[in-house]
Coordinates of C-alpha atoms and ligand atoms in Angstrom, one line a residue:
Chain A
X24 CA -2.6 5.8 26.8
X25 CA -2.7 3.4 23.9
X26 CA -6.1 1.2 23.4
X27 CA -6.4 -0.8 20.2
X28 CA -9.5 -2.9 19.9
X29 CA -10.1 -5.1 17.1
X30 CA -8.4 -3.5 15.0
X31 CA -7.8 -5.1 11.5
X32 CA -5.7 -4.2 8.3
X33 CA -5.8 -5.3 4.5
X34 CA -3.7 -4.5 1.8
X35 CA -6.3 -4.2 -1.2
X36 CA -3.9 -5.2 -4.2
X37 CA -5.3 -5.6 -8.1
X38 CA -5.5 -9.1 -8.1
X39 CA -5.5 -10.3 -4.5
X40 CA -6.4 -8.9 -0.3
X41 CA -3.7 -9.3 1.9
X42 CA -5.3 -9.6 5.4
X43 CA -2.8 -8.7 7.8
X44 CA -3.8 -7.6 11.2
X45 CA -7.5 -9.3 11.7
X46 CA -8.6 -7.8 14.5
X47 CA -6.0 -7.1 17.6
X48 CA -6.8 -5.7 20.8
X49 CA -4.3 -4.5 23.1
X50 CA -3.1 -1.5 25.5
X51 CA -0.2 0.2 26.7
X52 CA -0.2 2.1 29.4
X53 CA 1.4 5.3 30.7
X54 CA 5.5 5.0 31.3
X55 CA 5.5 1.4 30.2
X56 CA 8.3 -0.1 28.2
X57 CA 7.2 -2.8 25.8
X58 CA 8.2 -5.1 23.5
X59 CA 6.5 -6.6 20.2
X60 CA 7.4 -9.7 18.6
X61 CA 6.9 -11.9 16.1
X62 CA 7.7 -13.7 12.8
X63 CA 8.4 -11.7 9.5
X64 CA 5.5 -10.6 7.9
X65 CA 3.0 -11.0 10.7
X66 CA 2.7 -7.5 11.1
X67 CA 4.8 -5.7 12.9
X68 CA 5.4 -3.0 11.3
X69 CA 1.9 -2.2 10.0
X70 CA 0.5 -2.1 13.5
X71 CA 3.5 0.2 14.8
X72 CA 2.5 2.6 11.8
X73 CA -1.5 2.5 12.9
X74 CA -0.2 3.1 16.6
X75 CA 2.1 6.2 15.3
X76 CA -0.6 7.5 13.4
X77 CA 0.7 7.3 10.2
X78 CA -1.2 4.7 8.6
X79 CA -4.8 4.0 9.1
X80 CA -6.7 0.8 10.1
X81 CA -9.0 -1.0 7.5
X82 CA -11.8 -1.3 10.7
X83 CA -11.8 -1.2 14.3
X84 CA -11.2 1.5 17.2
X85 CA -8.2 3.6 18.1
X86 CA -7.8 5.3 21.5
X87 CA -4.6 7.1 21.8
X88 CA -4.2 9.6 24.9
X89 CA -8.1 8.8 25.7
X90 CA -9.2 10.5 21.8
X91 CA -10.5 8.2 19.5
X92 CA -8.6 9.0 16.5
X93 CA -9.9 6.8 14.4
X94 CA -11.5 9.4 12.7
X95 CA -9.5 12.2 12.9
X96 CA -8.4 14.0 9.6
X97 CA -5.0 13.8 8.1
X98 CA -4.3 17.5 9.3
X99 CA -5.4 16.9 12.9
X100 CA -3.0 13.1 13.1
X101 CA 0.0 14.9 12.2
X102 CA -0.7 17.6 14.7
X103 CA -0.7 14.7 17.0
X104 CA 2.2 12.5 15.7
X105 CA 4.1 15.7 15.6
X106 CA 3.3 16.9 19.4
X107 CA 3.5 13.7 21.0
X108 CA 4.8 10.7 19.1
X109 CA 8.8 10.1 18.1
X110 CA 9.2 7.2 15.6
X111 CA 12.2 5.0 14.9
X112 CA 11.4 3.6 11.0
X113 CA 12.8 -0.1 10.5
X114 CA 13.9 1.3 7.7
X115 CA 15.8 4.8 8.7
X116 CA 14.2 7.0 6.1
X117 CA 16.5 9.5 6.4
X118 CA 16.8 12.5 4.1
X119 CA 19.9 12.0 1.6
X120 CA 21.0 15.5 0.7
X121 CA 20.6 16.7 4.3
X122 CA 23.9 15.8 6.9
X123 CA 23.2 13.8 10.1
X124 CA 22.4 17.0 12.4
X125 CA 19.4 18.3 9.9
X126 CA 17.9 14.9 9.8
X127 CA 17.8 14.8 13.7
X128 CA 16.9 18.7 13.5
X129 CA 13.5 18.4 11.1
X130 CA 10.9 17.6 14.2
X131 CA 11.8 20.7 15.4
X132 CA 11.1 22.6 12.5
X133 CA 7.1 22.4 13.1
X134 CA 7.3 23.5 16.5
X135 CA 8.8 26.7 16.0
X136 CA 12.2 26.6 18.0
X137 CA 15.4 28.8 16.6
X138 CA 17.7 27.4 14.5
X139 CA 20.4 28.1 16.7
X140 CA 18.9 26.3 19.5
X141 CA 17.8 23.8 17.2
X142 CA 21.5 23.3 16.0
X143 CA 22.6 22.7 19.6
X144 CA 20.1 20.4 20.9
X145 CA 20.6 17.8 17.5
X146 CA 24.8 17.7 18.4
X147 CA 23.4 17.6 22.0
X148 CA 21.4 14.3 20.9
X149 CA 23.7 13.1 18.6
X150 CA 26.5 12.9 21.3
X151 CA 23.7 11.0 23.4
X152 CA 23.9 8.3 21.1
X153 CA 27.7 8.3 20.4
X154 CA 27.6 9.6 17.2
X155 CA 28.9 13.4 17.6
X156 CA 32.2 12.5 15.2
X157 CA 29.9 12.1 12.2
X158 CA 27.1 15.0 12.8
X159 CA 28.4 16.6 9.2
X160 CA 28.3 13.5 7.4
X161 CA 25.2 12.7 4.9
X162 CA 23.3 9.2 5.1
X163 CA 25.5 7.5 2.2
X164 CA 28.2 8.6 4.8
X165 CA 27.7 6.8 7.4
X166 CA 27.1 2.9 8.1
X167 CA 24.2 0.9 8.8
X168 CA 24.3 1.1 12.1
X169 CA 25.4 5.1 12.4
X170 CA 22.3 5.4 9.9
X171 CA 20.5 3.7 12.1
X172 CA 21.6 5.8 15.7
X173 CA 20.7 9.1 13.2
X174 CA 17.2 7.8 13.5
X175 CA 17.3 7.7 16.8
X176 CA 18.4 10.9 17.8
X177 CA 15.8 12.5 15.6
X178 CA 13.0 10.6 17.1
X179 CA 14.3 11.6 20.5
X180 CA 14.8 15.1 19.9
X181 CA 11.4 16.7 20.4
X182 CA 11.1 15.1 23.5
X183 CA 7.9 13.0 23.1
X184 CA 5.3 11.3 25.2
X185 CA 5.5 8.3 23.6
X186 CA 8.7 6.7 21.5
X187 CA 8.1 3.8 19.1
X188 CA 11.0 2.0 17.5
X189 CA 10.8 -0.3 14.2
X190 CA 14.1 -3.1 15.3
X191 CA 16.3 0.3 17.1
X192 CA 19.4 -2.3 17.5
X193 CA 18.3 -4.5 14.2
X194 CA 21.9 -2.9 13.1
X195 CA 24.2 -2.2 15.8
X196 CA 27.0 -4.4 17.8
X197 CA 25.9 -5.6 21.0
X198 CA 27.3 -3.4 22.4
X199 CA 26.3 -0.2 20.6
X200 CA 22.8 -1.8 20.8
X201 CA 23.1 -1.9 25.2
X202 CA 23.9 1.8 25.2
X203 CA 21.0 2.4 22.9
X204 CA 18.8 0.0 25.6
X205 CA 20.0 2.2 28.4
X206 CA 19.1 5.3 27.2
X207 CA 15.7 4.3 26.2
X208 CA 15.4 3.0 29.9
X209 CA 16.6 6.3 30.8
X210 CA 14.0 7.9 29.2
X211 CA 11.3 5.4 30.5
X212 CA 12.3 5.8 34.2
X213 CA 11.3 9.9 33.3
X214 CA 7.9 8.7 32.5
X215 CA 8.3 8.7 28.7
X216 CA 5.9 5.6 27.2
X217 CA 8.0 3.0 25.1
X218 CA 6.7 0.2 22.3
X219 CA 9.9 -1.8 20.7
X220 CA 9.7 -3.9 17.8
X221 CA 12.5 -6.5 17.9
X222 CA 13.4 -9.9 17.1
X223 CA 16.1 -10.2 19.8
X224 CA 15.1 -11.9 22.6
X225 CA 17.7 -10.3 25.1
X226 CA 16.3 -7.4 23.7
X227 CA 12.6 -7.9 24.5
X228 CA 13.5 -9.4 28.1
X229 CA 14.8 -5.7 29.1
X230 CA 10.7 -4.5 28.3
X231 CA 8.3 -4.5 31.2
X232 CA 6.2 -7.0 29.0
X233 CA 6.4 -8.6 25.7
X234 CA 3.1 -8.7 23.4
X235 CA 3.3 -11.7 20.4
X236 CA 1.6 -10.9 17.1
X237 CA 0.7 -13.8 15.4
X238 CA -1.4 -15.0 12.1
X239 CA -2.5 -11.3 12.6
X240 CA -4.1 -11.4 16.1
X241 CA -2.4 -10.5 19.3
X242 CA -1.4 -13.7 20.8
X243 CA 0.1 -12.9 24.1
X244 CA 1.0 -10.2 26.5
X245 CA -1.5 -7.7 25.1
X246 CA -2.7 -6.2 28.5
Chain B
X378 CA 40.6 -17.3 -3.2
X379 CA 40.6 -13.8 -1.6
X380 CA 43.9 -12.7 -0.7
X381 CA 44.3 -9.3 0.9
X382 CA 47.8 -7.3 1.4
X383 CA 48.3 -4.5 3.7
X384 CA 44.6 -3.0 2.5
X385 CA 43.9 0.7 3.3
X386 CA 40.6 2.7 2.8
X387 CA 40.2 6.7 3.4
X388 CA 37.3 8.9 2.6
X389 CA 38.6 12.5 1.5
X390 CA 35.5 14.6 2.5
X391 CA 36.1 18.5 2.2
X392 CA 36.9 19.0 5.6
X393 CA 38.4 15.8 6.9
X394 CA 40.0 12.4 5.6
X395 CA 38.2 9.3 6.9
X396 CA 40.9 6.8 8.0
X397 CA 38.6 3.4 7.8
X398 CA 40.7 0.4 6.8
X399 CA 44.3 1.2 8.2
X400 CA 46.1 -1.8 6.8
X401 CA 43.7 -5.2 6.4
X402 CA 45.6 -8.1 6.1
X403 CA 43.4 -11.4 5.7
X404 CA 43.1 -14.5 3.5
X405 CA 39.7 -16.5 2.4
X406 CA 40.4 -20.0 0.9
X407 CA 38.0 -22.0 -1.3
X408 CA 34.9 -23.4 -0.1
X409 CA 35.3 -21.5 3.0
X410 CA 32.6 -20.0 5.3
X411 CA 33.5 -17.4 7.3
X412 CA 31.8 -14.8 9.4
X413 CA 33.5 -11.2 10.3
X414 CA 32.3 -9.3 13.4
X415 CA 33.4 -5.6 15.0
X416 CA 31.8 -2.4 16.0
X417 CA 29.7 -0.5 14.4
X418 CA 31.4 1.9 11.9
X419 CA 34.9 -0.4 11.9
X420 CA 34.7 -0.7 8.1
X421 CA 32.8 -4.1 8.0
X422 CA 30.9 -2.9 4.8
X423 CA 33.5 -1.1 3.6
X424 CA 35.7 -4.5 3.6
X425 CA 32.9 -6.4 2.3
X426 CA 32.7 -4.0 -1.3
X427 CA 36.3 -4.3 -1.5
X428 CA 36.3 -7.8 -1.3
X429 CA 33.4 -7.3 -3.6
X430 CA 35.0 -5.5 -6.4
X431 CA 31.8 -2.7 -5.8
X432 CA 34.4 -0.4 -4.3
X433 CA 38.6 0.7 -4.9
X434 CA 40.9 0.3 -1.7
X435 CA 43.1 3.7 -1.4
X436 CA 46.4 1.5 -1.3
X437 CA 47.3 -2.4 -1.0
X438 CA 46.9 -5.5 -2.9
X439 CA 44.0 -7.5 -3.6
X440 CA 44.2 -10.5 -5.3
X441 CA 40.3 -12.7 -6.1
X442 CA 40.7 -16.1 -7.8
X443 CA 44.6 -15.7 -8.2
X444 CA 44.0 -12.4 -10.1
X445 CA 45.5 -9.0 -8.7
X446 CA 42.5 -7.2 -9.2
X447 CA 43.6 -3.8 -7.9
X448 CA 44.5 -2.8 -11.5
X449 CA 41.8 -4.0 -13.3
X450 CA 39.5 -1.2 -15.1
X451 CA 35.5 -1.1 -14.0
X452 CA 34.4 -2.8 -16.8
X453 CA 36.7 -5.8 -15.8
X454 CA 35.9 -5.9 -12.7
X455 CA 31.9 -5.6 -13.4
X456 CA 32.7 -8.8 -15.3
X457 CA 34.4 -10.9 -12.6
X458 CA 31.8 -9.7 -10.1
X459 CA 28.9 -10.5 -12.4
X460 CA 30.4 -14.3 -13.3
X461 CA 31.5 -15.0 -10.1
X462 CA 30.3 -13.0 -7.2
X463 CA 26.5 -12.9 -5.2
X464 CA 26.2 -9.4 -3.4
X465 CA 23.4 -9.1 -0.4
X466 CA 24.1 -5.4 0.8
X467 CA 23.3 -4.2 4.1
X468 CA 20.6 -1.9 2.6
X469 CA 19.2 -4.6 0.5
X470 CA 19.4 -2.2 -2.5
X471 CA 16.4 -3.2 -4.6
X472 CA 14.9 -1.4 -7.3
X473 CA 11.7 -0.2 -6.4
X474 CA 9.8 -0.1 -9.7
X475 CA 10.5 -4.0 -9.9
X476 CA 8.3 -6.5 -8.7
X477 CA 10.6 -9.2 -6.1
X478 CA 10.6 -11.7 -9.0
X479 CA 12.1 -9.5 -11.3
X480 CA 14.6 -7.9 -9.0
X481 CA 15.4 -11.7 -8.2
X482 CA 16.2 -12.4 -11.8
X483 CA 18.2 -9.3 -12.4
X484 CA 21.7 -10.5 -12.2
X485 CA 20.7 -12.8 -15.0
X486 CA 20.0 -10.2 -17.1
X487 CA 23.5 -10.0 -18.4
X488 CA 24.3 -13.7 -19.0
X489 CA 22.0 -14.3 -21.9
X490 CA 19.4 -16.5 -20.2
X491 CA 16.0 -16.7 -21.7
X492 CA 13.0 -14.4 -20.0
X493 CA 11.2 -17.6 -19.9
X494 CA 14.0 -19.6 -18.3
X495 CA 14.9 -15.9 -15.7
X496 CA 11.7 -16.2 -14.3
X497 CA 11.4 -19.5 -13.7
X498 CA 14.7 -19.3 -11.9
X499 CA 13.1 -16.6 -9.7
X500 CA 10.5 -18.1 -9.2
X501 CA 12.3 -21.5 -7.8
X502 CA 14.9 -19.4 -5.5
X503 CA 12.0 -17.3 -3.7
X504 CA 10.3 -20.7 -3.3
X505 CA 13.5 -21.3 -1.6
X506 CA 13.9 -18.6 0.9
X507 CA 10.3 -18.9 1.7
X508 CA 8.8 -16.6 -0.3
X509 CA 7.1 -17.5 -3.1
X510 CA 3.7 -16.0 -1.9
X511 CA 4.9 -12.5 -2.3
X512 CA 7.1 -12.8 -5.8
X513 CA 4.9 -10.3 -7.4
X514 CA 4.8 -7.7 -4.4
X515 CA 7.2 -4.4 -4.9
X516 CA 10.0 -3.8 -2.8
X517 CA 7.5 -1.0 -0.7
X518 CA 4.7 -3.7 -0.2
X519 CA 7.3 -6.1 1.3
X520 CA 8.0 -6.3 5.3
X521 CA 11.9 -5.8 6.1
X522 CA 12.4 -9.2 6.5
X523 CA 10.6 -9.9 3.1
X524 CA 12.8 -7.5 1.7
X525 CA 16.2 -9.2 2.9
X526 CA 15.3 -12.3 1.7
X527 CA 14.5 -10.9 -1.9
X528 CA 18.1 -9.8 -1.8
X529 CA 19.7 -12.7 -0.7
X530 CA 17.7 -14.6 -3.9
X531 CA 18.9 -12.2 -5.7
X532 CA 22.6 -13.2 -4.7
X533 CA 22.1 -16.6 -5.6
X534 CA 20.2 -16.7 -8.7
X535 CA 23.5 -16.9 -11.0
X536 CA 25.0 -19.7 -8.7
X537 CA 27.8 -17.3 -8.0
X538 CA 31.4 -18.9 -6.6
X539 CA 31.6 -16.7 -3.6
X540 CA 28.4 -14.9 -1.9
X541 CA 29.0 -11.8 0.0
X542 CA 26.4 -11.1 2.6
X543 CA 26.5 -8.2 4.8
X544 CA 24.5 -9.0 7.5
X545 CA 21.7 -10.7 6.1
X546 CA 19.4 -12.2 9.0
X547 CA 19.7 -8.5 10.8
X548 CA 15.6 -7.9 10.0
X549 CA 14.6 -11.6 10.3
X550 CA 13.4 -13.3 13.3
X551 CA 15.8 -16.5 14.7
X552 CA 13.5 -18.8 12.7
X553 CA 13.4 -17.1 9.7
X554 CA 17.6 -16.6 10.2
X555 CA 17.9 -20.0 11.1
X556 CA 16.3 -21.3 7.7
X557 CA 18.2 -18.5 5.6
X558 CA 21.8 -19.7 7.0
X559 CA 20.6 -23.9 6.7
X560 CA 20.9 -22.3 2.8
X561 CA 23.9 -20.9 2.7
X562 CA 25.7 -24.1 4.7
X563 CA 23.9 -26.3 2.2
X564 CA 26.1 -24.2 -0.7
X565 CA 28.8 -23.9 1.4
X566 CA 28.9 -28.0 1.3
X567 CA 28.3 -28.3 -2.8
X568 CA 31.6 -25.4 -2.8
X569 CA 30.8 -22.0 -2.9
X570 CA 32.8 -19.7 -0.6
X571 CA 30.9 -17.3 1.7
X572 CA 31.8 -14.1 3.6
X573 CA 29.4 -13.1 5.8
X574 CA 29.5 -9.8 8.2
X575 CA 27.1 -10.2 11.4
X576 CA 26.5 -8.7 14.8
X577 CA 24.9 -11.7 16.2
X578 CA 27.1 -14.5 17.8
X579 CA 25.0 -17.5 17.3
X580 CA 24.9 -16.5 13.3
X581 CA 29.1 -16.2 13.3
X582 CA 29.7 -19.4 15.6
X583 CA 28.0 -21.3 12.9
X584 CA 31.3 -20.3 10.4
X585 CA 34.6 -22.2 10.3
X586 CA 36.2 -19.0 11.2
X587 CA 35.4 -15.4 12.7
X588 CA 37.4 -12.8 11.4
X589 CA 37.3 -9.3 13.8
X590 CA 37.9 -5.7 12.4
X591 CA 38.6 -3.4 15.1
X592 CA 40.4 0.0 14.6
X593 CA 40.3 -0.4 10.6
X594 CA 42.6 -3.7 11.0
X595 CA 42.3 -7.4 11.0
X596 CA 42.0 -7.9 15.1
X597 CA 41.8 -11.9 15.1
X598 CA 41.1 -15.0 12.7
X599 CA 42.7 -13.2 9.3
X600 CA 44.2 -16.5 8.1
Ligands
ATP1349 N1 31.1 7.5 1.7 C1 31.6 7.7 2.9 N2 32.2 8.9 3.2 C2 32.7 9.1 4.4 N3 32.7 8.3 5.4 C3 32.2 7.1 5.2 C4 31.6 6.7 3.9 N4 31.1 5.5 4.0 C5 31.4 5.1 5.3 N5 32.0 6.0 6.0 C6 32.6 5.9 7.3 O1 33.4 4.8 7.4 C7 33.2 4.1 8.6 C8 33.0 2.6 8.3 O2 31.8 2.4 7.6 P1 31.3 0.9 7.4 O3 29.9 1.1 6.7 O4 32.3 0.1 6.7 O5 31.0 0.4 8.9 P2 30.4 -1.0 9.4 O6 31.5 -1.7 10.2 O7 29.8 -1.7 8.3 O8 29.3 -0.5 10.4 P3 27.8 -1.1 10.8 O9 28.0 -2.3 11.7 O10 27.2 0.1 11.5 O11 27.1 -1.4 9.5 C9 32.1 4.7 9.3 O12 32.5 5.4 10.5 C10 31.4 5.7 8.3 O13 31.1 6.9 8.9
ATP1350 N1 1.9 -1.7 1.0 C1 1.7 -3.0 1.1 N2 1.0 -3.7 0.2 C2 0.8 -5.0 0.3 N3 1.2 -5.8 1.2 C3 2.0 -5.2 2.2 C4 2.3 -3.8 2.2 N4 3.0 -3.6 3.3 C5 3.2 -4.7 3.9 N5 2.6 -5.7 3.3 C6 2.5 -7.2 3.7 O1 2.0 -7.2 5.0 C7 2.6 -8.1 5.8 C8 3.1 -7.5 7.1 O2 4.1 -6.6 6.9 P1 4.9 -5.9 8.1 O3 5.9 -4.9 7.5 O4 3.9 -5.3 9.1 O5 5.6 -7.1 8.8 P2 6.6 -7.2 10.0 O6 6.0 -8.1 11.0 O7 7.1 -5.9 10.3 O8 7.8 -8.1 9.4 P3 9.5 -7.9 9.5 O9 9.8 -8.6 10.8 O10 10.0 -8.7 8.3 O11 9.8 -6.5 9.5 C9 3.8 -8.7 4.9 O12 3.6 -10.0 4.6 C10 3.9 -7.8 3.7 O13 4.1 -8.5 2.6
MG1351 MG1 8.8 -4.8 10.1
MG1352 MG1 27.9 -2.2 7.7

């Protein structure tokens, strides 16, 4: 489903390279649930972007759902990203002037479903998650970790192959962050692939397996 | 220090008043560290910026340093926070157009320091939290847990009296979270008071107290 191999990332900045991911390889397979840690800065987040598509890799090969889309055009990735992928952002990006229920809403608008129906399934979602009492409420509304449920539901909500979450829980109680866990086990269990960024251990020991990324190479757990 | 009276705290939205802080009563004394826990959406934040002059309670007293401040005017109260207080919001709140170093020296900005002597200030606190190597990165070429510990510098470049840290190791791994609270028990021992909201239990057992918010009012450890 997922096949990096040696892939590598720089930022190119005026006066200096920052070399972050130097050349991982890795796979996930179908309806696995796993985790990714490591220190901050080691890359993390830049190789959860490359998987989701929405960043591209200085080098190496990308294999997602057996198509290399390494060098697909911007056009045909979103196609992807929009079909199959649902992303949790570490850091939200949600939409200010829009309430909760648009947010989770906008994955929908791409893929042509009503706006009544489109209505229902985001309060549908949102209740999932335990947020149902604030759908009407914009981002500056809500707290961190309401901000960060929002983001959530609107990665669930066009029910992907594949979910990939920057820190889901990096906000919540422990015990808004368990019910969070179970319902991306839920999901899991239906065949639905996972990959969790997190720096919580008890986090990472719910994933089938947990890959390291360290001084930009995958250091354990990466088949 | 921070003495708080029977504090309330509603949002009036067009449809619906927000009932979020239902009566806080609670006491911080000098040189104090102490950690306050509850649910997401309790009103942790929304504590935290009253406490932190950044926001008006709807009803109650509030008096900071032996001053009832609940009657001051902004511009008062932008002086005593400026003087005395550090801020490290949830949401990390930097300025995007600003290298780190320069959104590190910002809160010197209005105490007549020299540019010379601001920067090398800056300079010497991200050195501190570990982050001298990316001082001249902006705020979007910074990982999550780069940008958290560019607002905690931020909070103690004008060697405030009382630092106010809304959950500040939520995006870093235990290592990096480990290092950023050996700081703030090292200025917790040379005096300075700190308040510090946080979901994880091995940060808050690390406080001389844990203060819980449950159902907008002091649950346990207010004095
Ligand atoms: N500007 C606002 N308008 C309306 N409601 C608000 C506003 N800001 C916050 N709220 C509501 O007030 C409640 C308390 O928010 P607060 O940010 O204080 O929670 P918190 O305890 O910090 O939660 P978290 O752990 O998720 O950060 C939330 O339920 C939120 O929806
Ligand atoms: N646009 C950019 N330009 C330059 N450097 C960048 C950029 N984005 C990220 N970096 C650098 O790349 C490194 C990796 O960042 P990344 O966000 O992937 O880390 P991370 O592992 O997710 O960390 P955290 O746990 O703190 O979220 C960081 O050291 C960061 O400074
Ligand atoms: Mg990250
Ligand atoms: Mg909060």
């Amino acid at each position: 489903m997922i096949v990096l191999k040696d892939i590598k990332k720089s930022y190119f900045l005026p006066k200096v390279t920052i070399e972050v991911l130097k050349g991982i390889d890795m796979e996930v397979a179908e309806k696995e649930l796993v985790a990714v840690m490591g220190p901050s800065g080691s890359g993390k987040s830049t190789l959860l972007h490359i998987i989701g598509c929405l960043d591209r890799p200085t080098s190496g090969t990308y294999l997602l759902l057996d198509v290399d889309v390494s060098h697909k055009t911007d056009n045909e990735l979103a196609e992807i990203r929009n079909r199959k992928l649902g992303f949790v952002f570490q850091s939200f990006n949600l939409l200010p002037r829009f309430p909760a229920w648009k947010n989770v809403e906008m994955p929908l608008l791409y893929s042509g479903v009503s706006a009544i129906e489109r209505k229902q399934r985001a309060f549908e979602i949102l209740e999932k998650v335990g947020l149902s009492h604030r759908a009407n409420h914009y981002p500056n509304e809500l707290s961190g970790g309401e901000q960060q449920r929002v983001a959530i539901a609107r990665a669930l909500i066009n029910n992907p192959a594949i979910i990939l979450a920057d820190e889901p829980t990096g906000n919540l109680d422990s015990h808004s962050g368990k019910e969070i866990m179970e319902i991306f086990k839920g999901l899991n269990k239906e065949g639905v692939a996972i990959v969790l960024v997190t720096h919580e251990k008890e986090i990472a020991e719910q994933a089938g397996r947990i890959i390291t990324i360290k001084d930009g190479v995958c250091y354990s757990g990466c088949y």
